[in-house]
Amino acid sequence: MIIETTGLTGLKSDLAHLDEVTTELGFVRWQWEYTRATYDFKMEDKAGKEVYFLRVNARVESGKLESPYAILFLEEAYIGRETFPHGLDYNSPVPDSFMNISKQKLEQLKQALAD
């Protein structure tokens, strides 16, 4: 599920700052390649034993991703339920509690990048 109106789409940052800010907020940079990085925030429903991930994609505008000085811009954020053995289901309903956490994290990310 795409989370719209986050205010993140198009924000820019160098890789070093983006990595620092996202790490402080509990995100992990999992997938990355030469022009794209994916930042994931894991949320667990221990009662229902389900795992959801809030994901934010970033693309390189200039430089190379390996360089801390590379400039990246953020794309849309989305959330999905983890599926076995791997992958995310983006069409599953998302519990309100996880949507609220996701919106808070995205707002914190937006504020940290705006400073």
mmCIF file of N, CA and C in Angstrom:
data_model
loop_
_atom_site.group_PDB
_atom_site.id
_atom_site.type_symbol
_atom_site.label_atom_id
_atom_site.label_comp_id
_atom_site.label_asym_id
_atom_site.label_seq_id
_atom_site.Cartn_x
_atom_site.Cartn_y
_atom_site.Cartn_z
ATOM 1 N N MET A 1 0.843 -1.164 0.000
ATOM 2 C CA MET A 1 0.000 0.000 0.000
ATOM 3 C C MET A 1 0.896 1.237 0.000
ATOM 4 N N ILE A 2 0.680 2.091 -0.957
ATOM 5 C CA ILE A 2 1.407 3.351 -1.021
ATOM 6 C C ILE A 2 0.815 4.300 0.018
ATOM 7 N N ILE A 3 1.695 4.966 0.752
ATOM 8 C CA ILE A 3 1.258 5.959 1.721
ATOM 9 C C ILE A 3 1.418 7.311 1.049
ATOM 10 N N GLU A 4 0.305 7.918 0.734
ATOM 11 C CA GLU A 4 0.323 9.172 -0.016
ATOM 12 C C GLU A 4 0.413 10.372 0.912
ATOM 13 N N THR A 5 0.737 11.483 0.359
ATOM 14 C CA THR A 5 0.828 12.787 1.034
ATOM 15 C C THR A 5 1.749 12.750 2.258
ATOM 16 N N THR A 6 2.916 12.144 2.094
ATOM 17 C CA THR A 6 3.883 12.113 3.193
ATOM 18 C C THR A 6 4.735 13.372 3.229
ATOM 19 N N GLY A 7 4.839 14.046 2.075
ATOM 20 C CA GLY A 7 5.714 15.201 1.991
ATOM 21 C C GLY A 7 7.165 14.820 1.792
ATOM 22 N N LEU A 8 7.444 13.525 1.650
ATOM 23 C CA LEU A 8 8.814 13.059 1.463
ATOM 24 C C LEU A 8 9.243 13.003 0.001
ATOM 25 N N THR A 9 8.299 12.730 -0.872
ATOM 26 C CA THR A 9 8.621 12.522 -2.279
ATOM 27 C C THR A 9 9.348 13.739 -2.847
ATOM 28 N N GLY A 10 10.543 13.489 -3.355
ATOM 29 C CA GLY A 10 11.338 14.548 -3.952
ATOM 30 C C GLY A 10 12.337 15.200 -3.017
ATOM 31 N N LEU A 11 12.238 14.951 -1.708
ATOM 32 C CA LEU A 11 13.231 15.511 -0.791
ATOM 33 C C LEU A 11 14.600 14.935 -1.133
ATOM 34 N N LYS A 12 15.644 15.746 -0.976
ATOM 35 C CA LYS A 12 16.994 15.332 -1.338
ATOM 36 C C LYS A 12 17.906 15.345 -0.124
ATOM 37 N N SER A 13 18.902 14.459 -0.171
ATOM 38 C CA SER A 13 19.894 14.374 0.889
ATOM 39 C C SER A 13 21.118 13.672 0.348
ATOM 40 N N ASP A 14 22.276 13.958 0.969
ATOM 41 C CA ASP A 14 23.436 13.149 0.607
ATOM 42 C C ASP A 14 23.306 11.813 1.343
ATOM 43 N N LEU A 15 23.979 10.807 0.822
ATOM 44 C CA LEU A 15 23.847 9.447 1.347
ATOM 45 C C LEU A 15 24.242 9.359 2.811
ATOM 46 N N ALA A 16 25.336 10.002 3.198
ATOM 47 C CA ALA A 16 25.800 9.919 4.584
ATOM 48 C C ALA A 16 24.738 10.445 5.550
ATOM 49 N N HIS A 17 24.156 11.589 5.238
ATOM 50 C CA HIS A 17 23.131 12.166 6.117
ATOM 51 C C HIS A 17 21.871 11.307 6.126
ATOM 52 N N LEU A 18 21.454 10.834 4.958
ATOM 53 C CA LEU A 18 20.260 9.995 4.872
ATOM 54 C C LEU A 18 20.449 8.706 5.668
ATOM 55 N N ASP A 19 21.614 8.085 5.544
ATOM 56 C CA ASP A 19 21.890 6.871 6.317
ATOM 57 C C ASP A 19 21.863 7.155 7.820
ATOM 58 N N GLU A 20 22.445 8.274 8.231
ATOM 59 C CA GLU A 20 22.493 8.631 9.647
ATOM 60 C C GLU A 20 21.084 8.862 10.204
ATOM 61 N N VAL A 21 20.297 9.647 9.497
ATOM 62 C CA VAL A 21 18.946 9.985 9.949
ATOM 63 C C VAL A 21 18.057 8.742 10.002
ATOM 64 N N THR A 22 18.087 7.951 8.956
ATOM 65 C CA THR A 22 17.223 6.762 8.930
ATOM 66 C C THR A 22 17.630 5.749 10.000
ATOM 67 N N THR A 23 18.925 5.609 10.237
ATOM 68 C CA THR A 23 19.385 4.688 11.277
ATOM 69 C C THR A 23 18.896 5.140 12.651
ATOM 70 N N GLU A 24 18.977 6.429 12.918
ATOM 71 C CA GLU A 24 18.494 6.956 14.197
ATOM 72 C C GLU A 24 17.000 6.704 14.391
ATOM 73 N N LEU A 25 16.250 6.659 13.292
ATOM 74 C CA LEU A 25 14.804 6.424 13.369
ATOM 75 C C LEU A 25 14.436 4.940 13.347
ATOM 76 N N GLY A 26 15.433 4.064 13.247
ATOM 77 C CA GLY A 26 15.172 2.629 13.270
ATOM 78 C C GLY A 26 15.045 1.975 11.913
ATOM 79 N N PHE A 27 15.321 2.705 10.844
ATOM 80 C CA PHE A 27 15.303 2.125 9.501
ATOM 81 C C PHE A 27 16.629 1.421 9.227
ATOM 82 N N VAL A 28 16.576 0.462 8.321
ATOM 83 C CA VAL A 28 17.775 -0.240 7.873
ATOM 84 C C VAL A 28 17.829 -0.141 6.360
ATOM 85 N N ARG A 29 19.024 0.182 5.833
ATOM 86 C CA ARG A 29 19.174 0.194 4.372
ATOM 87 C C ARG A 29 19.459 -1.242 3.951
ATOM 88 N N TRP A 30 18.436 -1.902 3.405
ATOM 89 C CA TRP A 30 18.567 -3.299 2.996
ATOM 90 C C TRP A 30 19.001 -3.387 1.554
ATOM 91 N N GLN A 31 18.075 -3.236 0.661
ATOM 92 C CA GLN A 31 18.381 -3.392 -0.753
ATOM 93 C C GLN A 31 19.063 -2.141 -1.265
ATOM 94 N N TRP A 32 20.094 -2.338 -2.061
ATOM 95 C CA TRP A 32 20.699 -1.196 -2.728
ATOM 96 C C TRP A 32 21.416 -1.698 -3.962
ATOM 97 N N GLU A 33 21.520 -0.823 -4.900
ATOM 98 C CA GLU A 33 22.219 -1.101 -6.139
ATOM 99 C C GLU A 33 22.863 0.209 -6.563
ATOM 100 N N TYR A 34 23.293 0.318 -7.784
ATOM 101 C CA TYR A 34 24.056 1.490 -8.207
ATOM 102 C C TYR A 34 23.267 2.797 -8.161
ATOM 103 N N THR A 35 21.964 2.732 -8.380
ATOM 104 C CA THR A 35 21.194 3.976 -8.452
ATOM 105 C C THR A 35 20.007 4.022 -7.497
ATOM 106 N N ARG A 36 19.850 3.009 -6.636
ATOM 107 C CA ARG A 36 18.660 2.965 -5.779
ATOM 108 C C ARG A 36 19.010 2.341 -4.436
ATOM 109 N N ALA A 37 18.411 2.881 -3.390
ATOM 110 C CA ALA A 37 18.530 2.312 -2.047
ATOM 111 C C ALA A 37 17.136 2.195 -1.446
ATOM 112 N N THR A 38 16.948 1.186 -0.618
ATOM 113 C CA THR A 38 15.667 0.964 0.037
ATOM 114 C C THR A 38 15.878 0.975 1.548
ATOM 115 N N TYR A 39 15.111 1.814 2.226
ATOM 116 C CA TYR A 39 15.169 1.905 3.684
ATOM 117 C C TYR A 39 13.908 1.277 4.263
ATOM 118 N N ASP A 40 14.091 0.292 5.148
ATOM 119 C CA ASP A 40 12.969 -0.443 5.722
ATOM 120 C C ASP A 40 12.898 -0.239 7.231
ATOM 121 N N PHE A 41 11.657 -0.119 7.717
ATOM 122 C CA PHE A 41 11.381 -0.069 9.148
ATOM 123 C C PHE A 41 10.477 -1.254 9.468
ATOM 124 N N LYS A 42 10.946 -2.141 10.330
ATOM 125 C CA LYS A 42 10.232 -3.378 10.651
ATOM 126 C C LYS A 42 9.292 -3.181 11.835
ATOM 127 N N MET A 43 8.062 -3.698 11.677
ATOM 128 C CA MET A 43 7.059 -3.644 12.746
ATOM 129 C C MET A 43 6.491 -5.046 12.931
ATOM 130 N N GLU A 44 6.453 -5.510 14.177
ATOM 131 C CA GLU A 44 5.986 -6.865 14.452
ATOM 132 C C GLU A 44 4.709 -6.862 15.275
ATOM 133 N N ASP A 45 3.773 -7.710 14.853
ATOM 134 C CA ASP A 45 2.549 -7.959 15.601
ATOM 135 C C ASP A 45 2.753 -9.296 16.291
ATOM 136 N N LYS A 46 3.202 -9.245 17.549
ATOM 137 C CA LYS A 46 3.545 -10.482 18.260
ATOM 138 C C LYS A 46 2.336 -11.377 18.493
ATOM 139 N N ALA A 47 1.170 -10.772 18.705
ATOM 140 C CA ALA A 47 -0.039 -11.564 18.944
ATOM 141 C C ALA A 47 -0.435 -12.320 17.687
ATOM 142 N N GLY A 48 -0.463 -11.627 16.565
ATOM 143 C CA GLY A 48 -0.849 -12.254 15.306
ATOM 144 C C GLY A 48 0.308 -12.860 14.555
ATOM 145 N N LYS A 49 1.518 -12.677 15.087
ATOM 146 C CA LYS A 49 2.740 -13.203 14.490
ATOM 147 C C LYS A 49 2.935 -12.736 13.049
ATOM 148 N N GLU A 50 2.533 -11.515 12.780
ATOM 149 C CA GLU A 50 2.730 -10.958 11.446
ATOM 150 C C GLU A 50 3.767 -9.857 11.520
ATOM 151 N N VAL A 51 4.472 -9.670 10.414
ATOM 152 C CA VAL A 51 5.511 -8.653 10.326
ATOM 153 C C VAL A 51 5.183 -7.739 9.154
ATOM 154 N N TYR A 52 5.276 -6.448 9.394
ATOM 155 C CA TYR A 52 5.047 -5.437 8.353
ATOM 156 C C TYR A 52 6.304 -4.601 8.198
ATOM 157 N N PHE A 53 6.515 -4.123 6.994
ATOM 158 C CA PHE A 53 7.654 -3.254 6.728
ATOM 159 C C PHE A 53 7.176 -1.955 6.107
ATOM 160 N N LEU A 54 7.637 -0.854 6.691
ATOM 161 C CA LEU A 54 7.485 0.458 6.085
ATOM 162 C C LEU A 54 8.723 0.650 5.224
ATOM 163 N N ARG A 55 8.548 0.973 3.964
ATOM 164 C CA ARG A 55 9.668 1.056 3.027
ATOM 165 C C ARG A 55 9.681 2.410 2.336
ATOM 166 N N VAL A 56 10.869 2.985 2.267
ATOM 167 C CA VAL A 56 11.078 4.243 1.553
ATOM 168 C C VAL A 56 12.189 4.009 0.538
ATOM 169 N N ASN A 57 11.911 4.299 -0.720
ATOM 170 C CA ASN A 57 12.915 4.181 -1.774
ATOM 171 C C ASN A 57 13.610 5.513 -1.974
ATOM 172 N N ALA A 58 14.884 5.436 -2.320
ATOM 173 C CA ALA A 58 15.659 6.625 -2.664
ATOM 174 C C ALA A 58 16.425 6.316 -3.952
ATOM 175 N N ARG A 59 16.508 7.300 -4.829
ATOM 176 C CA ARG A 59 17.243 7.151 -6.089
ATOM 177 C C ARG A 59 18.352 8.179 -6.159
ATOM 178 N N VAL A 60 19.425 7.794 -6.812
ATOM 179 C CA VAL A 60 20.573 8.678 -6.954
ATOM 180 C C VAL A 60 20.272 9.762 -7.978
ATOM 181 N N GLU A 61 20.511 11.001 -7.596
ATOM 182 C CA GLU A 61 20.399 12.120 -8.530
ATOM 183 C C GLU A 61 21.770 12.440 -9.112
ATOM 184 N N SER A 62 22.800 12.395 -8.267
ATOM 185 C CA SER A 62 24.155 12.624 -8.756
ATOM 186 C C SER A 62 25.140 11.844 -7.894
ATOM 187 N N GLY A 63 26.233 11.430 -8.510
ATOM 188 C CA GLY A 63 27.247 10.646 -7.819
ATOM 189 C C GLY A 63 26.946 9.159 -7.902
ATOM 190 N N LYS A 64 27.682 8.392 -7.124
ATOM 191 C CA LYS A 64 27.502 6.943 -7.061
ATOM 192 C C LYS A 64 27.078 6.571 -5.654
ATOM 193 N N LEU A 65 26.243 5.574 -5.557
ATOM 194 C CA LEU A 65 25.658 5.214 -4.266
ATOM 195 C C LEU A 65 26.717 4.866 -3.228
ATOM 196 N N GLU A 66 27.850 4.351 -3.625
ATOM 197 C CA GLU A 66 28.882 3.994 -2.657
ATOM 198 C C GLU A 66 29.485 5.223 -1.988
ATOM 199 N N SER A 67 29.366 6.373 -2.602
ATOM 200 C CA SER A 67 29.954 7.598 -2.074
ATOM 201 C C SER A 67 29.033 8.255 -1.052
ATOM 202 N N PRO A 68 29.573 8.650 0.110
ATOM 203 C CA PRO A 68 28.742 9.328 1.097
ATOM 204 C C PRO A 68 28.243 10.686 0.606
ATOM 205 N N TYR A 69 28.864 11.194 -0.466
ATOM 206 C CA TYR A 69 28.489 12.502 -1.016
ATOM 207 C C TYR A 69 27.451 12.405 -2.133
ATOM 208 N N ALA A 70 27.065 11.196 -2.495
ATOM 209 C CA ALA A 70 26.038 11.026 -3.533
ATOM 210 C C ALA A 70 24.756 11.709 -3.071
ATOM 211 N N ILE A 71 24.083 12.364 -3.988
ATOM 212 C CA ILE A 71 22.815 13.020 -3.674
ATOM 213 C C ILE A 71 21.682 12.099 -4.112
ATOM 214 N N LEU A 72 20.774 11.831 -3.175
ATOM 215 C CA LEU A 72 19.627 10.976 -3.436
ATOM 216 C C LEU A 72 18.345 11.773 -3.256
ATOM 217 N N PHE A 73 17.309 11.364 -3.966
ATOM 218 C CA PHE A 73 15.987 11.940 -3.737
ATOM 219 C C PHE A 73 15.043 10.815 -3.351
ATOM 220 N N LEU A 74 14.118 11.139 -2.457
ATOM 221 C CA LEU A 74 13.178 10.133 -1.955
ATOM 222 C C LEU A 74 11.994 9.973 -2.886
ATOM 223 N N GLU A 75 11.498 8.754 -2.926
ATOM 224 C CA GLU A 75 10.297 8.431 -3.690
ATOM 225 C C GLU A 75 9.180 8.111 -2.703
ATOM 226 N N GLU A 76 8.089 7.591 -3.214
ATOM 227 C CA GLU A 76 6.939 7.302 -2.357
ATOM 228 C C GLU A 76 7.271 6.256 -1.300
ATOM 229 N N ALA A 77 6.591 6.365 -0.177
ATOM 230 C CA ALA A 77 6.709 5.380 0.896
ATOM 231 C C ALA A 77 5.568 4.385 0.762
ATOM 232 N N TYR A 78 5.827 3.170 1.160
ATOM 233 C CA TYR A 78 4.773 2.167 1.126
ATOM 234 C C TYR A 78 4.982 1.153 2.234
ATOM 235 N N ILE A 79 3.939 0.373 2.489
ATOM 236 C CA ILE A 79 3.953 -0.591 3.583
ATOM 237 C C ILE A 79 3.409 -1.918 3.077
ATOM 238 N N GLY A 80 3.994 -3.002 3.569
ATOM 239 C CA GLY A 80 3.549 -4.327 3.158
ATOM 240 C C GLY A 80 3.746 -5.343 4.262
ATOM 241 N N ARG A 81 3.001 -6.430 4.150
ATOM 242 C CA ARG A 81 3.101 -7.540 5.109
ATOM 243 C C ARG A 81 4.109 -8.544 4.580
ATOM 244 N N GLU A 82 4.972 -8.995 5.471
ATOM 245 C CA GLU A 82 5.982 -9.979 5.094
ATOM 246 C C GLU A 82 5.311 -11.301 4.709
ATOM 247 N N THR A 83 5.802 -11.922 3.647
ATOM 248 C CA THR A 83 5.292 -13.219 3.224
ATOM 249 C C THR A 83 6.428 -14.233 3.255
ATOM 250 N N PHE A 84 6.089 -15.490 3.413
ATOM 251 C CA PHE A 84 7.077 -16.555 3.480
ATOM 252 C C PHE A 84 7.315 -17.118 2.094
ATOM 253 N N PRO A 85 8.513 -17.434 1.700
ATOM 254 C CA PRO A 85 9.766 -17.339 2.449
ATOM 255 C C PRO A 85 10.378 -15.947 2.420
ATOM 256 N N HIS A 86 10.017 -15.130 1.458
ATOM 257 C CA HIS A 86 10.489 -13.748 1.450
ATOM 258 C C HIS A 86 9.595 -12.931 0.529
ATOM 259 N N GLY A 87 9.576 -11.670 0.762
ATOM 260 C CA GLY A 87 8.756 -10.784 -0.057
ATOM 261 C C GLY A 87 7.774 -10.011 0.795
ATOM 262 N N LEU A 88 7.098 -9.082 0.156
ATOM 263 C CA LEU A 88 6.101 -8.265 0.836
ATOM 264 C C LEU A 88 4.806 -8.273 0.040
ATOM 265 N N ASP A 89 3.698 -8.389 0.754
ATOM 266 C CA ASP A 89 2.371 -8.311 0.153
ATOM 267 C C ASP A 89 1.859 -6.893 0.388
ATOM 268 N N TYR A 90 1.778 -6.135 -0.689
ATOM 269 C CA TYR A 90 1.373 -4.734 -0.582
ATOM 270 C C TYR A 90 -0.137 -4.542 -0.645
ATOM 271 N N ASN A 91 -0.885 -5.621 -0.823
ATOM 272 C CA ASN A 91 -2.337 -5.513 -0.930
ATOM 273 C C ASN A 91 -3.065 -5.947 0.334
ATOM 274 N N SER A 92 -2.339 -6.463 1.309
ATOM 275 C CA SER A 92 -2.958 -6.885 2.575
ATOM 276 C C SER A 92 -3.406 -5.670 3.370
ATOM 277 N N PRO A 93 -4.505 -5.807 4.106
ATOM 278 C CA PRO A 93 -4.899 -4.710 4.992
ATOM 279 C C PRO A 93 -3.822 -4.490 6.054
ATOM 280 N N VAL A 94 -3.598 -3.242 6.412
ATOM 281 C CA VAL A 94 -2.588 -2.894 7.413
ATOM 282 C C VAL A 94 -3.314 -2.441 8.674
ATOM 283 N N PRO A 95 -2.976 -3.045 9.820
ATOM 284 C CA PRO A 95 -3.616 -2.631 11.074
ATOM 285 C C PRO A 95 -3.414 -1.134 11.330
ATOM 286 N N ASP A 96 -4.415 -0.503 11.910
ATOM 287 C CA ASP A 96 -4.350 0.929 12.192
ATOM 288 C C ASP A 96 -3.130 1.294 13.037
ATOM 289 N N SER A 97 -2.791 0.430 13.986
ATOM 290 C CA SER A 97 -1.648 0.736 14.856
ATOM 291 C C SER A 97 -0.367 0.866 14.037
ATOM 292 N N PHE A 98 -0.196 0.016 13.024
ATOM 293 C CA PHE A 98 1.001 0.084 12.184
ATOM 294 C C PHE A 98 0.947 1.270 11.229
ATOM 295 N N MET A 99 -0.240 1.627 10.793
ATOM 296 C CA MET A 99 -0.371 2.821 9.943
ATOM 297 C C MET A 99 0.004 4.068 10.741
ATOM 298 N N ASN A 100 -0.442 4.119 11.994
ATOM 299 C CA ASN A 100 -0.128 5.271 12.839
ATOM 300 C C ASN A 100 1.377 5.364 13.097
ATOM 301 N N ILE A 101 2.004 4.243 13.404
ATOM 302 C CA ILE A 101 3.457 4.217 13.613
ATOM 303 C C ILE A 101 4.166 4.658 12.340
ATOM 304 N N SER A 102 3.711 4.162 11.197
ATOM 305 C CA SER A 102 4.328 4.496 9.914
ATOM 306 C C SER A 102 4.243 5.983 9.629
ATOM 307 N N LYS A 103 3.081 6.561 9.847
ATOM 308 C CA LYS A 103 2.911 7.994 9.592
ATOM 309 C C LYS A 103 3.793 8.820 10.527
ATOM 310 N N GLN A 104 3.938 8.384 11.777
ATOM 311 C CA GLN A 104 4.813 9.088 12.715
ATOM 312 C C GLN A 104 6.270 9.014 12.259
ATOM 313 N N LYS A 105 6.709 7.829 11.852
ATOM 314 C CA LYS A 105 8.088 7.649 11.388
ATOM 315 C C LYS A 105 8.361 8.504 10.153
ATOM 316 N N LEU A 106 7.416 8.537 9.235
ATOM 317 C CA LEU A 106 7.600 9.328 8.018
ATOM 318 C C LEU A 106 7.649 10.817 8.321
ATOM 319 N N GLU A 107 6.848 11.266 9.274
ATOM 320 C CA GLU A 107 6.881 12.667 9.682
ATOM 321 C C GLU A 107 8.217 12.993 10.347
ATOM 322 N N GLN A 108 8.707 12.092 11.177
ATOM 323 C CA GLN A 108 10.012 12.298 11.814
ATOM 324 C C GLN A 108 11.120 12.355 10.763
ATOM 325 N N LEU A 109 11.043 11.493 9.775
ATOM 326 C CA LEU A 109 12.034 11.489 8.694
ATOM 327 C C LEU A 109 11.985 12.792 7.927
ATOM 328 N N LYS A 110 10.792 13.247 7.622
ATOM 329 C CA LYS A 110 10.626 14.516 6.892
ATOM 330 C C LYS A 110 11.234 15.667 7.687
ATOM 331 N N GLN A 111 10.937 15.732 8.975
ATOM 332 C CA GLN A 111 11.473 16.803 9.825
ATOM 333 C C GLN A 111 12.995 16.743 9.907
ATOM 334 N N ALA A 112 13.548 15.531 10.041
ATOM 335 C CA ALA A 112 14.997 15.386 10.153
ATOM 336 C C ALA A 112 15.716 15.813 8.874
ATOM 337 N N LEU A 113 15.100 15.561 7.741
ATOM 338 C CA LEU A 113 15.712 15.937 6.465
ATOM 339 C C LEU A 113 15.523 17.412 6.171
ATOM 340 N N ALA A 114 14.510 18.030 6.764
ATOM 341 C CA ALA A 114 14.250 19.448 6.532
ATOM 342 C C ALA A 114 15.185 20.329 7.372
ATOM 343 N N ASP A 115 15.697 19.774 8.462
ATOM 344 C CA ASP A 115 16.588 20.557 9.359
ATOM 345 C C ASP A 115 17.939 20.793 8.737
#
